[in-house]
């Protein structure tokens, strides 16, 4: 299915740390997965979405603030010896739950929201393994962004199960929980928003030429005569 995974008793932290730097390693239900780094379409969708959310929800610019939002945070979740180590493309915590950043390399508090940007090499594990893991650890909201199909799926956790709140696609402008305080332009995630061409610079107003010193002197003599 395009992903590297080996079924075994339980992957160890040492095995995870041995994953090459050009791959993203995760342990889900004791299985080690190593995925290639994202392709440009994937990176663009993730970067644009993170940028759209960061200003209004982390910095309070044009939105309510109140969130901590991170790209590719490493999560260590679950009881000792049974931990899942997950790396969502983007994750967010409400500020009241995460007022200060952890001093450890990994986050041990489950996020309030995660986003996975799907790619051919990750889609099976994202849907079949990571979504159940996020539900198991009590993540409240999850988004699945597919830059190839050009869709956004929005899920909310209810009684331990994911409920699909909506599927949006193409160039729709949407409000999606938990960030429904602002509108998101999906076309921007797919690179389909045309930037307005900058207006040509205005030509400076022409000022009348100053009369030459010779003409000014001639005019002054005629006025005295």
PDB file of C-alpha atoms in Angstrom, residues 43-141:
ATOM      1  CA  UNK A  43       3.384  20.323   1.861  1.00  0.00           C
ATOM      2  CA  UNK A  44       1.534  23.199   0.224  1.00  0.00           C
ATOM      3  CA  UNK A  45      -1.860  22.155   1.615  1.00  0.00           C
ATOM      4  CA  UNK A  46      -0.439  21.686   5.103  1.00  0.00           C
ATOM      5  CA  UNK A  47       1.534  24.942   5.063  1.00  0.00           C
ATOM      6  CA  UNK A  48      -1.333  27.052   3.727  1.00  0.00           C
ATOM      7  CA  UNK A  49      -3.830  25.605   6.190  1.00  0.00           C
ATOM      8  CA  UNK A  50      -1.481  26.087   9.129  1.00  0.00           C
ATOM      9  CA  UNK A  51      -0.823  29.658   8.047  1.00  0.00           C
ATOM     10  CA  UNK A  52      -4.548  30.404   7.690  1.00  0.00           C
ATOM     11  CA  UNK A  53      -5.215  29.163  11.234  1.00  0.00           C
ATOM     12  CA  UNK A  54      -2.143  30.529  12.984  1.00  0.00           C
ATOM     13  CA  UNK A  55      -2.997  34.230  12.777  1.00  0.00           C
ATOM     14  CA  UNK A  56      -6.628  34.126  13.927  1.00  0.00           C
ATOM     15  CA  UNK A  57      -6.386  31.304  16.461  1.00  0.00           C
ATOM     16  CA  UNK A  58      -2.870  31.450  17.881  1.00  0.00           C
ATOM     17  CA  UNK A  59      -2.052  35.127  17.560  1.00  0.00           C
ATOM     18  CA  UNK A  60      -5.618  36.481  17.756  1.00  0.00           C
ATOM     19  CA  UNK A  61      -5.295  38.450  14.521  1.00  0.00           C
ATOM     20  CA  UNK A  62      -8.677  38.492  12.811  1.00  0.00           C
ATOM     21  CA  UNK A  63      -9.955  35.759  15.111  1.00  0.00           C
ATOM     22  CA  UNK A  64     -10.561  34.781  18.731  1.00  0.00           C
ATOM     23  CA  UNK A  65      -7.111  33.378  19.596  1.00  0.00           C
ATOM     24  CA  UNK A  66      -7.022  30.834  22.394  1.00  0.00           C
ATOM     25  CA  UNK A  67      -5.070  28.053  20.655  1.00  0.00           C
ATOM     26  CA  UNK A  68      -1.581  26.588  20.409  1.00  0.00           C
ATOM     27  CA  UNK A  69      -1.027  25.240  16.871  1.00  0.00           C
ATOM     28  CA  UNK A  70       2.002  23.259  15.691  1.00  0.00           C
ATOM     29  CA  UNK A  71       3.275  21.624  12.514  1.00  0.00           C
ATOM     30  CA  UNK A  72       4.222  17.951  12.850  1.00  0.00           C
ATOM     31  CA  UNK A  73       4.319  17.722  16.655  1.00  0.00           C
ATOM     32  CA  UNK A  74       5.399  14.333  17.992  1.00  0.00           C
ATOM     33  CA  UNK A  75       2.801  12.935  20.394  1.00  0.00           C
ATOM     34  CA  UNK A  76       3.510  10.323  23.051  1.00  0.00           C
ATOM     35  CA  UNK A  77       0.105   9.111  24.214  1.00  0.00           C
ATOM     36  CA  UNK A  78      -1.098   6.211  26.321  1.00  0.00           C
ATOM     37  CA  UNK A  79       0.025   4.270  29.390  1.00  0.00           C
ATOM     38  CA  UNK A  80       3.659   3.330  29.820  1.00  0.00           C
ATOM     39  CA  UNK A  81       4.583   0.317  27.752  1.00  0.00           C
ATOM     40  CA  UNK A  82       1.562   0.771  25.467  1.00  0.00           C
ATOM     41  CA  UNK A  83       2.254   4.243  24.108  1.00  0.00           C
ATOM     42  CA  UNK A  84       1.397   5.390  20.632  1.00  0.00           C
ATOM     43  CA  UNK A  85       3.859   7.811  19.073  1.00  0.00           C
ATOM     44  CA  UNK A  86       1.992   9.840  16.454  1.00  0.00           C
ATOM     45  CA  UNK A  87       3.009  12.719  14.215  1.00  0.00           C
ATOM     46  CA  UNK A  88      -0.018  14.571  12.795  1.00  0.00           C
ATOM     47  CA  UNK A  89       0.622  17.064  10.017  1.00  0.00           C
ATOM     48  CA  UNK A  90      -0.880  19.811  12.182  1.00  0.00           C
ATOM     49  CA  UNK A  91      -2.301  19.744  15.710  1.00  0.00           C
ATOM     50  CA  UNK A  92      -3.866  22.253  18.049  1.00  0.00           C
ATOM     51  CA  UNK A  93      -4.482  22.563  21.765  1.00  0.00           C
ATOM     52  CA  UNK A  94      -6.832  25.004  23.439  1.00  0.00           C
ATOM     53  CA  UNK A  95      -4.738  27.415  25.463  1.00  0.00           C
ATOM     54  CA  UNK A  96      -6.489  26.542  28.724  1.00  0.00           C
ATOM     55  CA  UNK A  97      -5.325  22.920  28.310  1.00  0.00           C
ATOM     56  CA  UNK A  98      -1.798  23.802  27.186  1.00  0.00           C
ATOM     57  CA  UNK A  99      -0.925  27.190  28.674  1.00  0.00           C
ATOM     58  CA  UNK A 100       2.813  26.448  28.511  1.00  0.00           C
ATOM     59  CA  UNK A 101       4.890  24.308  26.184  1.00  0.00           C
ATOM     60  CA  UNK A 102       6.262  21.036  27.524  1.00  0.00           C
ATOM     61  CA  UNK A 103       9.958  20.840  28.271  1.00  0.00           C
ATOM     62  CA  UNK A 104      10.149  17.373  26.761  1.00  0.00           C
ATOM     63  CA  UNK A 105      10.745  16.623  23.088  1.00  0.00           C
ATOM     64  CA  UNK A 106       7.294  15.076  22.774  1.00  0.00           C
ATOM     65  CA  UNK A 107       3.807  16.205  23.707  1.00  0.00           C
ATOM     66  CA  UNK A 108       2.214  13.904  26.274  1.00  0.00           C
ATOM     67  CA  UNK A 109      -1.156  15.682  26.256  1.00  0.00           C
ATOM     68  CA  UNK A 110      -3.580  14.709  23.497  1.00  0.00           C
ATOM     69  CA  UNK A 111      -4.467  17.604  21.195  1.00  0.00           C
ATOM     70  CA  UNK A 112      -7.969  19.023  20.869  1.00  0.00           C
ATOM     71  CA  UNK A 113      -7.677  18.932  17.068  1.00  0.00           C
ATOM     72  CA  UNK A 114      -5.515  17.141  14.528  1.00  0.00           C
ATOM     73  CA  UNK A 115      -5.208  17.391  10.770  1.00  0.00           C
ATOM     74  CA  UNK A 116      -3.806  14.726   8.475  1.00  0.00           C
ATOM     75  CA  UNK A 117      -3.008  15.642   4.880  1.00  0.00           C
ATOM     76  CA  UNK A 118      -3.520  12.456   2.885  1.00  0.00           C
ATOM     77  CA  UNK A 119      -1.111  11.125   0.297  1.00  0.00           C
ATOM     78  CA  UNK A 120      -0.993   7.813  -1.589  1.00  0.00           C
ATOM     79  CA  UNK A 121       1.690   6.495   0.793  1.00  0.00           C
ATOM     80  CA  UNK A 122      -0.175   7.401   4.009  1.00  0.00           C
ATOM     81  CA  UNK A 123      -3.915   7.305   3.292  1.00  0.00           C
ATOM     82  CA  UNK A 124      -4.491   3.705   4.437  1.00  0.00           C
ATOM     83  CA  UNK A 125      -2.706   4.151   7.757  1.00  0.00           C
ATOM     84  CA  UNK A 126      -4.187   7.634   8.290  1.00  0.00           C
ATOM     85  CA  UNK A 127      -7.717   6.272   7.986  1.00  0.00           C
ATOM     86  CA  UNK A 128      -7.433   2.740   9.366  1.00  0.00           C
ATOM     87  CA  UNK A 129      -4.817   3.197  12.106  1.00  0.00           C
ATOM     88  CA  UNK A 130      -4.311   6.826  13.070  1.00  0.00           C
ATOM     89  CA  UNK A 131      -7.957   7.899  13.189  1.00  0.00           C
ATOM     90  CA  UNK A 132      -8.856   5.098  15.657  1.00  0.00           C
ATOM     91  CA  UNK A 133      -5.749   5.969  17.680  1.00  0.00           C
ATOM     92  CA  UNK A 134      -6.768   9.624  17.902  1.00  0.00           C
ATOM     93  CA  UNK A 135     -10.248   8.555  19.022  1.00  0.00           C
ATOM     94  CA  UNK A 136      -8.748   6.214  21.604  1.00  0.00           C
ATOM     95  CA  UNK A 137      -6.747   9.087  23.096  1.00  0.00           C
ATOM     96  CA  UNK A 138      -9.713  11.456  23.191  1.00  0.00           C
ATOM     97  CA  UNK A 139      -8.834  13.942  20.438  1.00  0.00           C
ATOM     98  CA  UNK A 140     -12.012  15.973  19.970  1.00  0.00           C
ATOM     99  CA  UNK A 141     -11.774  16.987  16.305  1.00  0.00           C
TER     100      UNK A 141
END
